Short mmCIF file of C-alpha atoms in Angstrom, two decimals:
data_model
loop_
_atom_site.label_atom_id
_atom_site.label_comp_id
_atom_site.label_asym_id
_atom_site.label_seq_id
_atom_site.Cartn_x
_atom_site.Cartn_y
_atom_site.Cartn_z
CA MET A 1463 82.06 124.36 93.84
CA LYS A 1464 83.56 123.19 90.56
CA VAL A 1465 85.19 119.82 89.97
CA VAL A 1466 86.59 118.19 86.87
CA GLY A 1467 85.05 114.75 86.90
CA ILE A 1468 83.43 111.83 85.12
CA GLU A 1469 79.77 110.86 85.12
CA THR A 1470 80.46 107.79 82.99
CA PHE A 1471 83.91 106.23 82.79
CA GLY A 1472 85.58 106.38 79.41
CA GLY A 1473 88.10 108.25 77.30
CA PRO A 1474 89.48 111.76 77.82
CA ARG A 1475 86.29 113.38 76.55
CA ALA A 1476 84.41 111.83 79.49
CA LEU A 1477 85.98 114.57 81.63
CA ALA A 1478 83.93 117.71 82.17
CA VAL A 1479 83.50 120.54 84.66
CA HIS A 1480 80.67 119.90 87.13
CA GLU A 1481 79.07 121.85 89.96
CA VAL A 1482 78.85 119.97 93.28
CA PRO A 1483 78.06 121.01 96.87
CA GLU A 1484 80.88 122.92 98.55
CA VAL A 1485 82.98 121.01 101.08
CA HIS A 1486 84.31 122.33 104.39
CA ALA A 1487 87.12 121.48 106.77
CA GLY A 1488 86.23 119.13 109.61
CA ALA A 1489 88.10 118.10 112.73
CA GLY A 1490 91.78 117.43 112.09
CA SER A 1491 91.69 118.79 108.56
CA VAL A 1492 91.98 121.96 106.52
CA ARG A 1493 90.33 123.12 103.33
CA ILE A 1494 92.65 124.02 100.49
CA ALA A 1495 91.51 126.43 97.79
CA VAL A 1496 93.18 124.54 94.98
CA ARG A 1497 95.08 126.69 92.53
CA ALA A 1498 96.82 123.95 90.53
CA PHE A 1499 96.61 120.19 90.10
CA ALA A 1500 98.92 117.92 88.16
CA VAL A 1501 97.85 115.38 85.53
CA ASN A 1502 99.44 111.96 86.14
CA PRO A 1503 99.18 108.57 84.40
CA THR A 1504 97.30 107.29 87.47
CA ASP A 1505 94.52 109.77 86.66
CA THR A 1506 93.81 108.11 83.33
CA GLY A 1507 93.06 104.84 85.13
CA VAL A 1508 90.54 106.58 87.37
CA ARG A 1509 88.93 108.25 84.35
CA SER A 1510 88.63 105.02 82.37
CA GLY A 1511 87.13 102.99 85.24
CA GLU A 1512 90.13 100.79 86.03
CA ARG A 1513 89.87 101.46 89.77
CA ASP A 1514 87.29 100.55 92.38
CA SER A 1515 84.68 103.31 92.53
CA SER A 1516 82.25 101.59 94.90
CA LYS A 1517 83.02 104.01 97.77
CA ALA A 1518 82.52 107.16 95.69
CA SER A 1519 79.73 108.80 93.74
CA ALA A 1520 79.61 110.63 90.42
CA PRO A 1521 81.01 112.92 89.27
CA TYR A 1522 84.24 111.08 90.05
CA ALA A 1523 87.21 113.46 90.33
CA PRO A 1524 90.65 112.07 89.46
CA GLY A 1525 93.90 113.52 90.70
CA MET A 1526 96.48 112.81 93.40
CA ASP A 1527 98.50 116.06 93.31
CA ALA A 1528 97.26 119.50 94.32
CA ALA A 1529 98.65 122.81 95.50
CA GLY A 1530 96.89 125.90 96.73
CA VAL A 1531 96.09 128.08 99.73
CA ILE A 1532 94.48 127.04 103.02
CA ASP A 1533 91.22 128.94 103.40
CA GLU A 1534 89.61 127.02 106.28
CA VAL A 1535 91.17 125.38 109.34
CA GLY A 1536 89.11 122.78 111.15
CA PRO A 1537 88.92 122.06 114.89
CA ASP A 1538 91.90 120.35 116.56
CA VAL A 1539 94.36 121.60 113.93
CA GLU A 1540 97.54 123.29 115.14
CA GLY A 1541 100.40 124.84 113.23
CA TRP A 1542 98.39 125.75 110.12
CA SER A 1543 96.69 129.03 109.26
CA VAL A 1544 94.45 130.51 106.61
CA GLY A 1545 96.71 131.83 103.86
CA ASP A 1546 99.38 129.11 104.08
CA GLU A 1547 100.45 127.92 100.64
CA VAL A 1548 100.57 124.12 100.61
CA MET A 1549 100.99 121.07 98.38
CA ALA A 1550 98.97 117.92 99.06
CA ILE A 1551 98.42 114.34 98.05
CA ALA A 1552 94.78 113.36 97.43
CA LEU A 1553 93.04 109.98 97.15
CA PRO A 1554 90.51 109.77 94.30
CA LEU A 1555 87.46 107.52 94.71
CA SER A 1556 87.85 107.36 98.49
CA GLY A 1557 87.92 109.59 101.56
CA HIS A 1558 87.95 113.24 100.59
CA GLY A 1559 88.30 112.46 96.89
CA GLY A 1560 90.61 113.46 94.08
CA ALA A 1561 92.52 116.64 93.39
CA TYR A 1562 90.63 117.93 90.34
CA VAL A 1563 88.52 120.19 92.57
CA GLU A 1564 88.19 123.85 93.53
CA TYR A 1565 88.30 123.00 97.23
CA LEU A 1566 90.07 119.99 98.73
CA VAL A 1567 89.53 118.87 102.32
CA ALA A 1568 92.89 117.51 103.45
CA PRO A 1569 93.62 115.81 106.78
CA VAL A 1570 96.70 116.92 108.66
CA GLY A 1571 99.62 114.82 107.42
CA SER A 1572 98.54 114.78 103.77
CA PHE A 1573 100.00 118.21 102.95
CA THR A 1574 102.94 120.46 103.68
CA ARG A 1575 104.12 123.93 102.71
CA ILE A 1576 105.22 124.48 99.15
CA PRO A 1577 109.00 124.73 98.78
CA ARG A 1578 110.53 128.20 98.98
CA GLY A 1579 111.21 129.67 95.56
CA THR A 1580 108.74 127.30 93.89
CA THR A 1581 105.53 128.27 92.13
CA ILE A 1582 102.24 126.68 93.09
CA GLU A 1583 102.14 125.06 89.63
CA GLU A 1584 105.59 123.50 90.13
CA ALA A 1585 104.75 122.38 93.67
CA SER A 1586 101.68 120.52 92.40
CA THR A 1587 103.94 118.03 90.61
CA VAL A 1588 105.85 117.00 93.74
CA PRO A 1589 103.73 115.06 96.30
CA MET A 1590 102.50 111.89 94.59
CA ASN A 1591 105.47 111.38 92.27
CA GLY A 1592 107.93 112.22 95.01
CA LEU A 1593 106.29 109.85 97.50
CA THR A 1594 106.24 107.11 94.85
CA ALA A 1595 109.97 107.53 94.23
CA MET A 1596 110.67 107.44 97.97
CA GLN A 1597 108.60 104.30 98.43
CA MET A 1598 110.46 102.61 95.58
CA LEU A 1599 113.78 103.31 97.27
CA GLU A 1600 112.45 101.96 100.56
CA LEU A 1601 111.18 98.76 98.93
CA ALA A 1602 114.54 98.15 97.26
CA GLY A 1603 116.46 98.76 100.46
CA LEU A 1604 119.58 99.92 98.64
CA GLU A 1605 122.68 101.08 100.46
CA ARG A 1606 125.21 103.71 99.42
CA GLY A 1607 127.38 102.40 96.59
CA GLN A 1608 124.91 99.78 95.34
CA THR A 1609 123.64 99.90 91.76
CA LEU A 1610 120.21 100.87 90.45
CA ALA A 1611 118.92 100.69 86.87
CA VAL A 1612 116.00 102.96 85.94
CA THR A 1613 113.71 102.68 82.91
CA GLY A 1614 111.65 105.70 81.93
CA ALA A 1615 114.22 108.07 83.41
CA ALA A 1616 113.01 110.94 81.19
CA GLY A 1617 109.53 110.86 82.72
CA LEU A 1618 108.81 112.87 85.85
CA LEU A 1619 108.73 109.85 88.17
CA GLY A 1620 112.00 108.69 86.62
CA ASN A 1621 113.45 112.17 87.16
CA TYR A 1622 112.68 112.07 90.87
CA VAL A 1623 113.94 108.49 91.23
CA VAL A 1624 117.30 109.33 89.63
CA GLN A 1625 117.71 112.51 91.64
CA LEU A 1626 116.82 110.93 95.00
CA ALA A 1627 118.97 107.86 94.34
CA GLU A 1628 121.98 109.96 93.37
CA ALA A 1629 121.54 112.05 96.52
CA ALA A 1630 121.59 108.80 98.53
CA GLY A 1631 124.94 107.78 97.05
CA ILE A 1632 123.53 105.01 94.84
CA THR A 1633 125.14 104.31 91.46
CA VAL A 1634 122.44 104.96 88.87
CA ILE A 1635 122.20 103.58 85.33
CA ALA A 1636 119.39 105.44 83.52
CA ASP A 1637 117.86 104.80 80.13
CA SER A 1638 117.24 107.46 77.51
CA SER A 1639 116.23 107.92 73.92
CA GLU A 1640 118.64 110.00 71.86
CA LYS A 1641 116.42 113.08 71.98
CA ASP A 1642 116.03 112.90 75.77
CA GLN A 1643 119.73 112.56 76.56
CA PRO A 1644 120.28 116.23 77.51
CA LEU A 1645 117.41 116.01 80.00
CA VAL A 1646 118.42 112.64 81.45
CA ARG A 1647 122.09 113.59 81.78
CA SER A 1648 121.07 116.77 83.60
CA LEU A 1649 119.60 114.59 86.36
CA GLY A 1650 123.10 113.37 87.24
CA PRO A 1651 123.02 109.58 86.67
CA ASP A 1652 126.37 107.79 86.66
CA HIS A 1653 125.63 106.07 83.35
CA VAL A 1654 123.12 106.56 80.52
CA VAL A 1655 122.19 103.64 78.25
CA PRO A 1656 119.85 103.43 75.24
CA ARG A 1657 116.18 102.90 75.92
CA GLY A 1658 114.60 99.85 74.30
CA ASP A 1659 115.26 96.19 73.59
CA GLU A 1660 118.98 96.37 74.36
CA PHE A 1661 118.52 97.92 77.80
CA ALA A 1662 119.32 94.80 79.82
CA ALA A 1663 122.39 93.99 77.74
CA SER A 1664 123.60 97.58 78.01
CA VAL A 1665 123.21 97.50 81.78
CA ARG A 1666 125.09 94.20 81.97
CA ALA A 1667 127.93 95.75 79.98
CA ILE A 1668 128.36 98.21 82.87
CA ALA A 1669 127.47 95.82 85.73
CA PRO A 1670 128.42 92.33 84.46
CA GLU A 1671 126.88 90.53 87.45
CA GLY A 1672 123.69 92.57 87.19
CA VAL A 1673 122.40 95.52 89.19
CA ASP A 1674 121.15 95.38 92.77
CA ALA A 1675 117.76 96.87 91.87
CA LEU A 1676 115.72 97.93 88.87
CA PHE A 1677 112.94 100.53 88.96
CA ASP A 1678 110.69 99.98 85.95
CA CYS A 1679 109.06 103.38 85.46
CA ALA A 1680 108.52 102.64 81.75
CA LEU A 1681 106.71 99.29 82.26
CA GLN A 1682 109.25 97.25 80.28
CA ARG A 1683 108.84 94.28 82.63
CA GLU A 1684 109.96 90.90 81.23
CA GLY A 1685 112.37 92.53 78.81
CA VAL A 1686 114.45 94.20 81.52
CA VAL A 1687 114.40 91.62 84.33
CA PRO A 1688 117.71 90.12 83.02
CA ALA A 1689 119.49 93.33 84.03
CA LEU A 1690 119.24 92.23 87.68
CA ARG A 1691 121.73 90.18 89.63
CA ASP A 1692 120.69 87.07 91.53
CA GLY A 1693 118.93 88.36 94.64
CA GLY A 1694 118.18 91.73 93.07
CA ALA A 1695 114.94 93.70 93.52
CA PHE A 1696 112.53 94.60 90.71
CA VAL A 1697 110.17 97.44 91.68
CA ASP A 1698 107.03 97.91 89.57
CA VAL A 1699 104.73 100.93 89.59
CA ARG A 1700 101.56 99.32 88.16
CA GLY A 1701 101.03 96.20 90.25
CA TRP A 1702 102.93 93.65 88.14
CA GLU A 1703 103.68 90.58 90.25
CA GLY A 1704 106.71 89.52 88.20
CA ASN A 1705 107.50 86.71 85.81
CA GLY A 1706 108.75 84.21 88.37
CA ALA A 1707 112.41 84.66 87.47
CA PRO A 1708 114.37 82.71 90.10
CA GLY A 1709 116.40 84.72 92.56
CA ILE A 1710 114.57 88.01 91.85
CA ARG A 1711 112.54 89.82 94.51
CA PHE A 1712 109.52 91.47 92.89
CA GLU A 1713 108.05 94.49 94.71
CA ARG A 1714 105.03 96.65 93.91
CA VAL A 1715 104.50 100.29 94.77
CA PHE A 1716 101.27 101.36 96.48
CA VAL A 1717 101.49 105.11 96.95
CA PHE A 1718 97.97 105.32 98.41
CA SER A 1719 99.56 104.05 101.65
CA GLU A 1720 101.56 107.30 101.82
CA TYR A 1721 98.45 109.47 102.27
CA ARG A 1722 99.56 110.86 105.63
CA SER A 1723 103.33 110.58 105.24
CA PHE A 1724 104.02 114.11 106.47
CA ASP A 1725 107.66 113.46 107.31
CA LYS A 1726 108.29 112.30 103.74
CA LEU A 1727 106.47 115.30 102.30
CA GLU A 1728 108.74 117.48 104.41
CA ARG A 1729 111.80 115.65 103.05
CA LEU A 1730 110.53 116.28 99.55
CA ARG A 1731 110.01 119.96 100.33
CA HIS A 1732 113.55 120.27 101.63
CA GLY A 1733 114.81 118.32 98.61
CA VAL A 1734 113.26 120.84 96.24
CA GLU A 1735 114.54 123.77 98.27
CA GLY A 1736 118.05 122.30 98.26
CA GLY A 1737 118.03 121.50 94.55
CA THR A 1738 118.07 117.70 94.95
CA ILE A 1739 114.65 117.45 93.28
CA VAL A 1740 113.71 119.65 90.33
CA PRO A 1741 109.96 119.94 89.59
CA ARG A 1742 109.17 119.99 85.89
CA VAL A 1743 106.00 121.44 84.36
CA ALA A 1744 105.28 120.54 80.74
CA GLU A 1745 102.53 123.13 80.29
CA VAL A 1746 99.94 124.97 82.36
CA LEU A 1747 96.36 124.74 81.07
CA PRO A 1748 92.98 125.93 82.39
CA ALA A 1749 90.98 123.24 84.18
CA GLU A 1750 88.37 123.00 81.43
CA ARG A 1751 91.09 121.71 79.08
CA ALA A 1752 91.53 118.54 81.16
CA PRO A 1753 90.39 116.32 78.24
CA GLU A 1754 93.15 117.75 76.08
CA ALA A 1755 95.73 117.21 78.82
CA HIS A 1756 94.68 113.57 79.16
CA GLU A 1757 94.79 113.04 75.40
CA ARG A 1758 98.27 114.51 75.15
CA LEU A 1759 99.52 112.56 78.17
CA GLU A 1760 98.27 109.28 76.72
CA ALA A 1761 99.85 110.08 73.35
CA GLY A 1762 103.23 109.81 75.09
CA GLY A 1763 106.42 111.81 74.92
CA THR A 1764 105.49 114.35 77.60
CA ARG A 1765 108.41 115.54 79.70
CA GLY A 1766 107.23 116.95 83.00
CA ARG A 1767 103.58 117.18 83.98
CA PHE A 1768 100.63 119.01 82.54
CA VAL A 1769 99.25 121.22 85.28
CA LEU A 1770 95.64 122.41 85.33
CA THR A 1771 94.54 125.60 87.07
CA TRP A 1772 91.25 127.22 88.04
#
């Protein structure tokens, strides 16, 4: 079978299509004939060697988001059939490996049906980013009516955060550049403030005592901590432990722990079907153009996700 992977870690051009032995569904799992897989910032870290690869072997396949059709059902699996269209979260460099593959072996709990009325390409952008957004909300522990500031609201993770928070009755203050304002406002935040150095001051102008939580999807870190009230929660997506600011609770997302969070995947599916969450595809490209997708992602400014297809 074909995989897009890396023999030697490096830049985008380290990615190439490789032939590897075909995998098959085992007990408690299915095999998904992958039709589409999303390109996420996490994938660039796998490609460049920033993650532990000691439990995997080359070619290393990145990717945490896939969608396709079940074509094998293993023993002890109930409720799933060949032909079911599903979306799945994958774990690169461990277990069954990443999503940049023709066939993905997925244990029950790591996938669910694609939302009604959604294409396979759109569905491939939902699992990992959606689970990350849900975990962020859980870590913050916000209640209806509390305030949340979001950096990087125009990015896909920021999109899902704003949409899920608004649906939960949380007051959202989202950042935006001037060019992204139509997109960000379409997500439904209560307030939109300029992105950049004045973010914290702009948030404080709306919430003088500071917000209850801040989700830093744009990795602004020290510069935006002052937007929080005493006792507020700062949630980081790349493992930052905080700057020691007194009275601030620093939390870190670890979406790998959501590998078998079937109930949450179901909530995401229903959220898409109900219009709470809107998947956004930047462009669909053939799998062999993965290097280009990585280059364009790292150049910045992408709205939505590049999706690769076989």
